[in-house]
Coordinates of C-alpha atoms and ligand atoms in Angstrom, one line a residue:
X251 CA 1.7 -30.7 -27.1
X252 CA 4.3 -31.2 -24.6
X253 CA 3.8 -28.4 -22.1
X254 CA 0.3 -29.1 -21.5
X255 CA 1.4 -32.1 -20.4
X256 CA 3.3 -31.1 -17.9
X257 CA 0.7 -28.8 -16.9
X258 CA -1.8 -31.8 -17.1
X259 CA 0.5 -34.1 -14.7
X260 CA 1.4 -31.0 -12.1
X261 CA -2.1 -29.6 -11.9
X262 CA -3.1 -33.4 -10.4
X263 CA -0.7 -32.5 -7.9
X264 CA -2.3 -29.4 -6.8
X265 CA -5.9 -30.1 -7.3
X266 CA -8.7 -27.5 -6.9
X267 CA -11.5 -28.6 -4.4
X268 CA -14.7 -28.9 -6.9
X269 CA -17.2 -26.3 -6.4
X270 CA -14.8 -23.7 -4.8
X271 CA -14.9 -20.0 -6.4
X272 CA -12.4 -17.3 -5.4
X273 CA -12.3 -13.9 -7.0
X274 CA -8.5 -12.0 -7.8
X275 CA -9.9 -8.9 -5.4
X276 CA -8.7 -5.7 -5.0
X277 CA -5.4 -6.8 -4.1
X278 CA -4.9 -10.2 -5.3
X279 CA -6.5 -13.6 -4.0
X280 CA -6.8 -13.8 -0.3
X281 CA -8.2 -16.4 2.1
X282 CA -7.7 -19.4 4.5
X283 CA -4.1 -20.3 3.3
X284 CA -5.4 -24.6 3.1
X285 CA -7.4 -23.3 0.3
X286 CA -5.0 -21.7 -1.8
X287 CA -2.5 -24.4 -3.4
X288 CA -4.3 -24.8 -6.7
X289 CA -4.6 -20.8 -6.8
X290 CA -0.5 -20.8 -6.1
X291 CA -0.1 -23.6 -9.0
X292 CA -2.2 -21.8 -11.5
X293 CA -0.7 -18.0 -10.4
X294 CA 2.8 -19.7 -11.6
X295 CA 1.1 -20.8 -14.8
X296 CA -0.6 -17.2 -15.3
X297 CA 2.6 -15.7 -14.6
X298 CA 4.1 -17.2 -16.7
X299 CA 1.8 -16.6 -19.5
X300 CA 1.9 -12.8 -19.0
X301 CA 5.7 -13.2 -19.1
X302 CA 5.5 -14.6 -22.4
X303 CA 3.1 -12.1 -23.6
X304 CA 5.0 -8.6 -21.8
X305 CA 8.2 -10.4 -23.0
X306 CA 9.7 -9.2 -19.4
X307 CA 10.0 -10.4 -16.0
X308 CA 6.7 -10.9 -14.1
X309 CA 6.4 -11.1 -10.0
X310 CA 4.4 -13.1 -7.9
X311 CA 4.3 -12.6 -4.2
X312 CA 2.7 -15.0 -1.8
X313 CA 1.1 -12.8 1.1
X314 CA -1.7 -12.2 2.9
X315 CA -0.5 -8.6 4.1
X316 CA -2.4 -7.9 7.5
X317 CA -4.6 -10.6 7.4
X318 CA -4.4 -13.2 10.8
X319 CA -1.4 -16.2 10.2
X320 CA -3.8 -18.8 9.2
X321 CA -4.5 -16.8 5.8
X322 CA -2.5 -16.8 2.9
X323 CA -2.8 -15.1 -0.6
X324 CA -1.2 -14.0 -3.9
X325 CA -0.4 -11.0 -5.9
X326 CA 0.7 -10.6 -9.3
X327 CA 3.2 -8.1 -10.5
X328 CA 3.2 -6.2 -13.5
X329 CA 6.7 -5.7 -15.8
X330 CA 7.3 -2.0 -14.4
X331 CA 7.1 -2.8 -10.5
X332 CA 3.2 -2.2 -10.9
X333 CA -0.2 -4.0 -9.8
X334 CA -1.4 -6.4 -12.7
X335 CA -3.8 -5.4 -15.3
X336 CA -7.6 -5.3 -14.8
X337 CA -7.6 -7.9 -17.8
X338 CA -5.4 -10.2 -16.6
X339 CA -7.3 -9.7 -13.2
X340 CA -10.0 -11.5 -14.8
X341 CA -7.8 -14.0 -16.1
X342 CA -6.6 -14.9 -12.8
X343 CA -10.2 -15.3 -11.7
X344 CA -11.1 -17.6 -14.7
X345 CA -8.1 -20.0 -14.2
X346 CA -8.4 -20.0 -10.6
X347 CA -12.1 -21.1 -10.8
X348 CA -12.0 -23.3 -13.7
X349 CA -12.4 -27.1 -12.2
X350 CA -9.9 -29.4 -12.5
X351 CA -11.1 -31.1 -15.9
X352 CA -11.7 -27.6 -17.7
X353 CA -8.1 -26.2 -16.6
X354 CA -6.2 -26.7 -19.9
X355 CA -9.4 -25.4 -22.1
X356 CA -9.0 -22.3 -19.8
X357 CA -5.3 -21.9 -19.9
X358 CA -5.7 -22.1 -24.3
X359 CA -8.7 -19.2 -23.8
X360 CA -6.5 -17.1 -22.4
X361 CA -3.2 -18.1 -24.7
X362 CA -5.8 -17.5 -27.7
X363 CA -7.2 -14.2 -26.7
X364 CA -4.4 -12.5 -25.9
X365 CA -2.1 -14.2 -28.9
X366 CA 0.3 -15.4 -26.7
X367 CA 3.7 -17.0 -28.6
X368 CA 4.5 -20.0 -26.9
X369 CA 8.0 -20.6 -28.0
X370 CA 8.7 -16.8 -26.2
X371 CA 10.8 -17.2 -22.6
X372 CA 9.3 -16.7 -19.5
X373 CA 11.0 -15.2 -16.4
X374 CA 9.0 -15.4 -13.1
X375 CA 10.4 -13.9 -9.6
X376 CA 8.5 -15.2 -6.5
X377 CA 8.9 -13.9 -3.0
X378 CA 6.9 -15.0 0.2
X379 CA 6.3 -13.2 3.6
X380 CA 6.4 -15.4 6.9
X381 CA 3.7 -17.4 6.9
X382 CA 4.5 -21.2 7.8
X383 CA 2.0 -21.7 5.1
X384 CA 3.7 -19.6 2.6
X385 CA 6.8 -22.1 1.9
X386 CA 4.6 -24.8 0.1
X387 CA 2.8 -22.2 -1.6
X388 CA 5.4 -20.4 -2.7
X389 CA 6.5 -24.0 -4.1
X390 CA 3.0 -24.6 -5.6
X391 CA 3.9 -21.2 -7.9
X392 CA 7.4 -22.6 -8.7
X393 CA 5.7 -25.7 -10.0
X394 CA 3.4 -23.9 -11.8
X395 CA 6.2 -21.7 -13.6
X396 CA 8.1 -24.9 -14.7
X397 CA 5.1 -26.5 -15.9
X398 CA 5.0 -24.1 -18.9
X399 CA 8.5 -24.1 -19.3
X400 CA 9.0 -20.7 -17.9
X401 CA 12.4 -19.4 -15.5
X402 CA 11.9 -18.4 -11.9
X403 CA 14.0 -17.2 -9.4
X404 CA 12.7 -17.4 -6.0
X405 CA 13.7 -14.4 -4.0
X406 CA 12.6 -16.4 -0.5
X407 CA 11.4 -14.2 2.6
X408 CA 11.1 -10.7 1.2
X409 CA 8.7 -7.6 1.5
X410 CA 5.7 -7.3 -1.0
X411 CA 7.4 -3.6 -1.9
X412 CA 10.8 -5.5 -2.6
X413 CA 9.5 -7.9 -5.0
X414 CA 7.9 -5.0 -6.9
X415 CA 11.4 -3.1 -6.5
X416 CA 13.1 -6.1 -8.0
X417 CA 11.0 -6.7 -10.8
X418 CA 11.4 -3.0 -11.8
X419 CA 15.1 -3.3 -11.7
X420 CA 15.3 -6.2 -14.0
X421 CA 12.8 -4.9 -16.4
X422 CA 15.3 -1.7 -16.6
X423 CA 18.6 -3.6 -17.2
X424 CA 19.4 -2.7 -13.6
X425 CA 18.7 1.1 -14.5
X426 CA 15.9 1.4 -11.2
X427 CA 18.9 -0.5 -9.1
X428 CA 20.3 -3.9 -8.8
X429 CA 18.1 -6.8 -8.4
X430 CA 19.0 -7.9 -5.2
X431 CA 17.6 -7.4 -1.5
X432 CA 21.2 -5.8 -1.3
X433 CA 21.0 -3.4 -4.1
X434 CA 17.6 -2.3 -2.6
X435 CA 19.2 -1.3 1.2
X436 CA 22.2 0.1 -0.7
X437 CA 20.2 2.5 -2.8
X438 CA 17.6 3.3 -0.3
X439 CA 19.9 4.0 2.7
X440 CA 22.9 5.8 0.6
X441 CA 19.9 7.9 -0.9
X442 CA 18.7 8.3 3.3
X443 CA 22.3 9.3 4.3
X444 CA 23.0 11.9 1.8
X445 CA 19.4 13.4 2.5
X446 CA 20.1 13.4 6.4
X447 CA 23.8 14.7 5.8
X448 CA 22.1 18.1 5.4
X449 CA 20.3 17.8 9.2
X450 CA 23.5 19.2 10.5
X451 CA 22.0 19.4 14.1
X452 CA 20.1 16.3 14.8
X453 CA 20.4 15.2 18.5
X454 CA 20.2 11.3 19.3
X455 CA 16.7 11.9 20.3
X456 CA 15.8 12.9 16.9
X457 CA 17.9 10.0 15.4
X458 CA 15.8 7.4 17.3
X459 CA 12.4 5.6 16.3
X460 CA 10.7 2.7 17.7
X461 CA 9.1 0.4 15.0
X462 CA 6.5 -2.5 15.2
X463 CA 7.2 -4.9 13.1
X464 CA 3.9 -6.8 13.2
X465 CA 5.6 -10.1 13.7
X466 CA 6.5 -10.0 10.2
X467 CA 8.4 -9.7 6.9
X468 CA 9.3 -5.9 8.0
X469 CA 10.7 -6.9 11.1
X470 CA 13.3 -9.1 9.5
X471 CA 14.2 -7.2 6.9
X472 CA 14.8 -3.7 9.2
X473 CA 17.2 -6.0 10.8
X474 CA 19.1 -6.8 7.8
X475 CA 19.1 -3.1 6.7
X476 CA 20.5 -1.6 10.0
X477 CA 24.0 -1.7 9.0
X478 CA 23.6 0.2 5.8
X479 CA 22.1 3.4 7.7
X480 CA 25.5 3.6 9.4
X481 CA 23.9 4.7 12.7
X482 CA 22.5 7.8 11.0
X483 CA 18.9 6.5 12.3
X484 CA 18.7 4.2 15.6
X485 CA 15.8 1.8 15.3
X486 CA 14.3 0.0 18.4
X487 CA 12.6 -3.1 16.6
X488 CA 9.4 -4.4 18.6
X489 CA 7.3 -7.3 17.5
X490 CA 10.3 -8.7 15.5
X491 CA 8.5 -12.3 15.2
X492 CA 10.5 -13.9 17.7
X493 CA 7.8 -14.7 20.4
X494 CA 4.8 -12.9 19.1
X495 CA 2.0 -14.0 16.4
X496 CA 2.1 -12.3 12.9
X497 CA -0.3 -9.0 13.0
X498 CA -1.7 -10.2 16.0
X499 CA -2.8 -7.1 18.8
X500 CA 0.3 -5.1 16.4
X501 CA 0.9 -3.7 13.2
X502 CA -0.4 -0.9 11.2
X503 CA -4.1 -2.4 10.3
X504 CA -4.3 -2.8 14.4
X505 CA -3.0 0.2 15.6
X506 CA -4.9 2.2 12.7
X507 CA -8.2 0.5 13.5
X508 CA -8.4 0.1 16.9
X509 CA -6.6 3.8 17.2
X510 CA -4.0 2.6 19.8
X511 CA -0.4 1.3 20.4
X512 CA 0.2 -2.5 19.5
X513 CA 1.0 -4.7 22.5
X514 CA 4.4 -5.8 22.6
X515 CA 5.9 -2.1 22.2
X516 CA 7.7 -0.1 25.1
X517 CA 6.5 3.2 24.3
X518 CA 7.8 6.5 26.5
X519 CA 5.5 9.4 26.4
X520 CA 6.1 12.0 23.5
X521 CA 8.6 9.6 21.7
X522 CA 8.2 8.7 18.2
X523 CA 7.0 5.4 16.9
X524 CA 5.5 3.7 13.8
X525 CA 4.3 -0.2 12.7
X526 CA 4.5 -1.8 9.6
X527 CA 1.8 -4.1 8.3
X528 CA 2.3 -7.8 7.7
X529 CA 4.2 -7.4 3.9
X530 CA 5.4 -4.2 5.0
X531 CA 3.7 -1.9 2.3
X532 CA 1.9 -0.1 4.8
X533 CA 3.4 2.2 7.3
X534 CA 1.5 4.6 10.4
X535 CA 3.4 7.0 12.8
X536 CA 2.0 7.3 16.4
X537 CA 2.8 8.9 20.1
X538 CA 1.2 9.2 23.3
X539 CA 1.6 12.2 25.0
X540 CA 2.1 13.1 28.7
X541 CA -1.2 12.5 29.9
X542 CA -1.1 9.3 28.2
X543 CA -3.1 10.1 25.1
X544 CA -2.7 8.3 22.0
X545 CA -2.1 10.3 18.5
X546 CA -2.0 8.5 15.2
X547 CA -0.4 9.9 12.3
X548 CA -2.0 8.4 9.2
X549 CA -1.7 8.1 5.3
X550 CA -2.9 11.7 5.3
X551 CA -0.6 13.1 7.9
X552 CA 2.5 11.4 6.0
X553 CA 1.1 12.5 2.4
X554 CA 0.9 16.1 4.0
X555 CA 4.3 15.7 5.2
X556 CA 5.9 14.6 2.5
X557 CA 3.9 16.9 -0.6
X558 CA 4.7 19.9 2.0
X559 CA 8.4 19.0 2.1
X560 CA 8.6 18.5 -2.3
X561 CA 6.4 21.9 -2.7
X562 CA 8.8 23.7 -0.8
X563 CA 12.2 21.9 -2.1
X564 CA 10.8 22.7 -5.8
X565 CA 10.4 26.5 -4.8
X566 CA 13.8 26.8 -3.1
X567 CA 15.1 24.9 -6.4
X568 CA 12.7 27.7 -8.9
X569 CA 11.2 24.9 -10.2
X570 CA 7.7 24.9 -11.7
X571 CA 6.2 21.5 -11.6
X572 CA 3.0 20.2 -11.1
X573 CA 2.5 18.6 -7.9
X574 CA -0.6 16.7 -6.7
X575 CA -1.9 14.6 -3.6
X576 CA -4.2 11.9 -4.5
X577 CA -6.2 10.3 -1.8
X578 CA -9.5 8.3 -1.7
X579 CA -12.7 9.1 0.1
X580 CA -11.6 8.0 3.3
X581 CA -9.1 10.6 3.9
X582 CA -10.0 12.7 6.6
X583 CA -11.5 16.2 5.4
X584 CA -9.2 18.4 7.3
X585 CA -6.3 17.0 5.4
X586 CA -7.8 17.4 2.0
X587 CA -8.8 21.3 3.2
X588 CA -5.3 21.7 4.4
X589 CA -3.8 20.7 0.9
X590 CA -6.1 22.8 -1.4
X591 CA -6.4 25.9 0.8
X592 CA -3.3 25.9 2.5
X593 CA -1.0 24.0 0.8
X594 CA -2.6 25.2 -3.0
X595 CA -1.9 21.6 -4.2
X596 CA -3.9 19.6 -6.4
X597 CA -6.0 16.9 -4.7
X598 CA -7.7 14.4 -6.3
X599 CA -9.9 11.4 -5.1
X600 CA -10.1 8.2 -6.3
X601 CA -11.6 4.8 -5.5
X602 CA -10.3 2.6 -2.8
X603 CA -7.2 0.5 -4.2
X604 CA -3.7 1.2 -4.5
X605 CA -3.8 0.2 -8.6
X606 CA -6.2 3.3 -8.3
X607 CA -4.3 6.0 -6.4
X608 CA -0.9 4.5 -8.3
X609 CA -2.4 5.1 -11.9
X610 CA -3.9 8.8 -11.2
X611 CA -0.6 9.9 -9.5
X612 CA 1.2 9.0 -12.7
X613 CA -0.5 12.0 -14.3
X614 CA 1.5 14.7 -12.6
X615 CA 4.9 16.1 -12.4
X616 CA 5.2 14.6 -8.8
X617 CA 2.1 12.3 -7.4
X618 CA 2.3 11.9 -3.8
X619 CA -0.4 9.2 -2.9
X620 CA -1.5 7.7 0.1
X621 CA -4.2 6.0 1.5
X622 CA -5.4 6.7 4.8
X623 CA -4.7 3.1 6.1
X624 CA -0.7 4.1 5.3
X625 CA -0.1 2.7 1.7
X626 CA 1.4 5.3 -0.5
X627 CA 4.2 6.2 -2.6
X628 CA 5.8 9.2 -4.4
X629 CA 5.5 9.1 -8.4
X630 CA 8.2 11.3 -10.4
X631 CA 7.4 11.9 -13.8
X632 CA 10.7 11.1 -15.8
X633 CA 11.2 14.8 -17.1
X634 CA 10.8 15.4 -13.3
X635 CA 13.4 13.2 -12.6
X636 CA 15.5 14.7 -15.4
X637 CA 15.5 18.6 -14.5
X638 CA 16.3 17.3 -10.7
X639 CA 19.3 16.1 -12.3
X640 CA 20.5 18.6 -14.9
X641 CA 20.1 21.3 -11.9
X642 CA 22.4 19.7 -9.7
X643 CA 24.7 19.6 -12.2
X644 CA 24.4 23.0 -13.4
X645 CA 27.5 25.1 -12.8
X646 CA 25.6 28.3 -12.9
X647 CA 22.9 27.5 -10.3
X648 CA 23.4 29.2 -6.9
X649 CA 23.9 27.6 -3.6
X650 CA 20.3 27.3 -2.3
X651 CA 19.1 26.1 -5.7
X652 CA 21.5 23.5 -6.1
X653 CA 21.4 22.1 -2.6
X654 CA 17.1 21.7 -3.2
X655 CA 17.7 20.1 -6.4
X656 CA 20.6 17.3 -4.6
X657 CA 18.1 16.9 -1.8
X658 CA 15.0 16.2 -5.1
X659 CA 17.6 13.5 -6.4
X660 CA 18.0 12.0 -3.0
X661 CA 14.6 12.1 -2.4
X662 CA 14.0 10.5 -5.7
X663 CA 16.2 7.7 -4.7
X664 CA 14.9 7.1 -0.9
X665 CA 11.4 6.4 -2.5
X666 CA 10.2 2.8 -4.0
X667 CA 8.5 4.1 -6.7
X668 CA 6.7 1.0 -7.4
X669 CA 4.8 0.8 -4.6
X670 CA 3.7 1.8 -1.3
X671 CA 6.6 0.6 1.0
X672 CA 7.0 0.7 5.0
X673 CA 10.5 0.6 4.9
X674 CA 11.2 3.5 2.2
X675 CA 8.3 5.6 3.3
X676 CA 10.0 5.4 7.3
X677 CA 13.4 6.6 5.8
X678 CA 11.7 9.3 3.4
X679 CA 9.7 10.6 6.6
X680 CA 12.4 10.2 9.2
X681 CA 14.8 12.6 6.5
X682 CA 12.3 15.2 6.3
X683 CA 11.6 15.2 9.9
X684 CA 15.6 15.4 10.5
X685 CA 16.0 18.0 7.8
X686 CA 13.2 20.2 9.0
X687 CA 14.1 19.6 12.8
X688 CA 10.6 18.8 13.2
X689 CA 8.8 16.5 16.0
X690 CA 6.2 14.0 15.5
X691 CA 4.1 17.0 17.8
X692 CA 4.5 19.5 15.6
X693 CA 4.1 17.4 12.4
X694 CA 0.9 16.2 14.0
X695 CA -0.1 19.9 14.8
X696 CA 0.2 20.8 10.9
X697 CA -3.8 20.0 10.9
X698 CA -6.0 18.5 13.0
X699 CA -8.2 15.4 12.2
X700 CA -11.8 15.7 12.1
X701 CA -13.5 12.8 14.5
X702 CA -14.5 10.1 12.2
X703 CA -15.8 6.8 12.7
X704 CA -16.2 3.8 10.5
X705 CA -18.8 1.0 10.8
X706 CA -19.7 -2.3 8.5
X707 CA -23.3 -3.5 8.0
X708 CA -24.3 -6.9 6.9
X709 CA -26.3 -7.1 3.9
X710 CA -28.0 -10.1 2.0
X711 CA -26.3 -9.1 -1.3
X712 CA -23.3 -6.0 -1.1
X713 CA -23.5 -5.7 -4.8
X714 CA -27.0 -3.7 -4.5
X715 CA -24.9 -0.9 -3.7
X716 CA -23.4 0.7 -6.8
X717 CA -21.8 4.1 -6.0
X718 CA -19.8 6.9 -8.4
X719 CA -17.6 10.0 -8.1
X720 CA -14.7 7.7 -5.9
X721 CA -17.0 6.1 -4.1
X722 CA -18.6 9.0 -2.5
X723 CA -22.0 8.9 -3.8
X724 CA -24.4 5.9 -3.7
X725 CA -26.3 5.5 -7.2
X726 CA -28.3 2.5 -6.2
X727 CA -30.4 1.2 -4.4
X728 CA -32.9 4.0 -5.0
X729 CA -33.3 6.6 -2.2
X730 CA -30.2 5.5 -0.1
X731 CA -27.9 8.7 -1.6
X732 CA -30.7 11.0 -0.7
X733 CA -31.3 9.7 3.0
X734 CA -27.4 9.7 3.3
X735 CA -27.6 13.6 2.2
X736 CA -30.3 14.6 4.5
X737 CA -28.7 12.7 7.5
X738 CA -25.5 14.8 6.6
X739 CA -27.1 18.0 6.4
X740 CA -28.1 17.5 10.4
X741 CA -24.4 17.9 11.5
X742 CA -21.8 20.7 11.3
X743 CA -18.5 19.9 9.2
X744 CA -19.8 16.5 8.3
X745 CA -19.4 14.1 5.8
X746 CA -20.6 10.4 5.0
X747 CA -20.4 8.1 2.2
X748 CA -21.0 4.2 2.1
X749 CA -19.3 1.7 -0.4
X750 CA -19.2 -2.2 -0.6
X751 CA -16.1 -3.5 0.6
X752 CA -13.9 -5.0 -2.0
X753 CA -12.0 -7.9 0.6
X754 CA -15.0 -8.5 3.1
X755 CA -18.4 -9.3 2.7
X756 CA -19.8 -5.8 4.5
X757 CA -21.0 -2.3 3.1
X758 CA -18.7 0.0 4.8
X759 CA -20.1 3.5 6.2
X760 CA -17.5 6.0 7.1
X761 CA -18.9 9.6 8.7
X762 CA -17.0 12.5 9.9
X763 CA -17.9 15.8 11.9
X764 CA -17.3 18.5 14.2
X765 CA -17.2 16.4 17.1
X766 CA -16.8 12.6 17.8
X767 CA -20.3 12.3 19.1
X768 CA -21.3 13.6 15.8
X769 CA -19.5 11.8 13.6
X770 CA -21.1 8.5 15.7
X771 CA -24.2 9.3 15.6
X772 CA -24.1 10.5 11.9
X773 CA -22.1 6.9 11.1
X774 CA -25.2 5.1 12.9
X775 CA -28.0 6.6 11.7
X776 CA -26.0 6.1 8.0
X777 CA -26.0 2.4 9.0
X778 CA -29.6 2.1 9.7
X779 CA -30.4 3.7 6.3
X780 CA -28.2 0.7 4.6
X781 CA -29.7 -1.7 6.6
X782 CA -33.4 -0.7 5.7
X783 CA -32.7 0.3 1.8
X784 CA -29.6 -2.1 1.1
X785 CA -31.7 -5.3 2.3
X786 CA -29.5 -5.6 5.8
X787 CA -29.8 -8.9 7.4
X788 CA -29.2 -9.8 11.0
X789 CA -30.6 -7.4 14.0
X790 CA -30.8 -3.7 13.2
X791 CA -27.3 -1.8 13.6
X792 CA -27.2 -0.4 17.4
X793 CA -26.3 3.2 18.3
X794 CA -22.8 3.8 20.1
X795 CA -24.0 5.5 22.8
Ligands
16G47 C1 -6.7 -3.9 0.1 C2 -5.9 -2.8 -0.8 C3 -5.9 -1.4 0.0 C4 -7.0 -1.0 0.5 C5 -8.1 -2.2 1.0 C6 -9.7 -1.7 1.5 C7 -4.0 -3.2 -1.9 C8 -2.4 -3.5 -2.1 N1 -4.6 -3.3 -0.8 O1 -6.2 -4.3 1.0 O2 -5.1 -0.3 -0.5 O3 -7.5 0.1 1.0 O4 -8.4 -3.2 0.2 O5 -10.1 -2.9 1.9 O6 -4.4 -2.6 -3.3 P1 -12.1 -2.8 1.4 O7 -12.3 -3.6 0.1 O8 -12.3 -3.8 2.4 O9 -12.8 -1.4 2.2
MG48 MG1 0.4 -5.1 3.1

């Protein structure tokens, strides 16, 4: 069969290093860029099969997000712009690990299992981040697509959420928007301008935001977008890639993990700042106060701001809808308490990883999901969107309800519902702050984070730890959860859990408590329990103080 001949021929140009084993992890394949050429070619093949199977356009994004410049990675995007389904993640791993001579057999296995009609057309959209390795790696993806006779469109440099957006636009025949980068800016910026039109007394100070672009694709895209904002938002862009290195001492991950501002950014005390990660699907906000103290507003604070805003609008619009916030075990306990006890919104907890949160958020009329690390978005059900529209167009509606309905409609349009999106989240947050006339300090004081600590423990095999209850409890090894429970009881307002990382060969330990010292001590004691009960390697974890 001709297509397979082409696969054989082309795959010889993208050979797999013998014996190399890689897994499609929480967010696709990710490792040193030098090891990825064959993976990219094969993901081009797999995306083509997925496209034939779903009779829809599929996306392939070449990026390693917040990892260092030397790394790269690849994620597949399903027809509605969501992450590829778990069964196909399994196929991705199989195809990636087939030795060179077994590739055709592995490919035919997927075709057979999924009963794919090979004469069906295929369309694949490809995007890449700013890493130097992304140029040749995205070409390898395109080779994979053409080797199976698929059509491809190369979007070149785009953020990960922009590619997700394109896929959704394409497969909804433009209902979600126009599948171009210009179309994306137009849709989001028009909605932003409509939203902030209502913020009549917004000062120039309030309109100013400093952005750390992590020296990545987000910086390029913010620049491109600026003219569409019609000066309604004044952005000072730092770490724009002109001199600094990608994600090096900057970006959302650095700021969140180090709890300090990025280098390369001029920060005036009290001023609102935000950081994107390397592929612009995460955002965190922060400021330093007049004493020079750093204050981080992470994904939990963002979820609280957005859900509060939406709940108020629903009340003003007189709409009775179910609104929920979806978090993971890493959400600060104060945020969960505030949302449940004060805001009275439904809170759900899922396993770590965007696909789990996204899935859970779909269950509600409005599902706001955010990981503490800053990845998140809002999902609106079709019914909710229709109700907003009906109300906005209803001539019998009073002014207050109509205003709320219009704000809800524009909120829907500023949000990228396909996946967490730093640019879209930034516009929504900025609009909310402007409409509410709220400073970043006021936003920060909605609730006070509980002190917390995260540690890593090296063990010989992290798979010995199995968890349940959205990773909040360990079911194996024997005795570990009992040990954690016993330690937690020693501290006030304390909580702790352990889980194997999905992206690194370590066990992660999280602890929070009333004081930083207690959180640090608890995290250390739990690390010791992991080390002793789950096969720790290297030296015993040392106390932090
Ligand atoms: C990936 C996930 C992120 C998660 C992180 C956890 C996506 C797009 N990204 O980066 O959501 O927080 O992994 O890493 O799903 P860990 O398993 O090493 O703690
Ligand atoms: Mg990212």
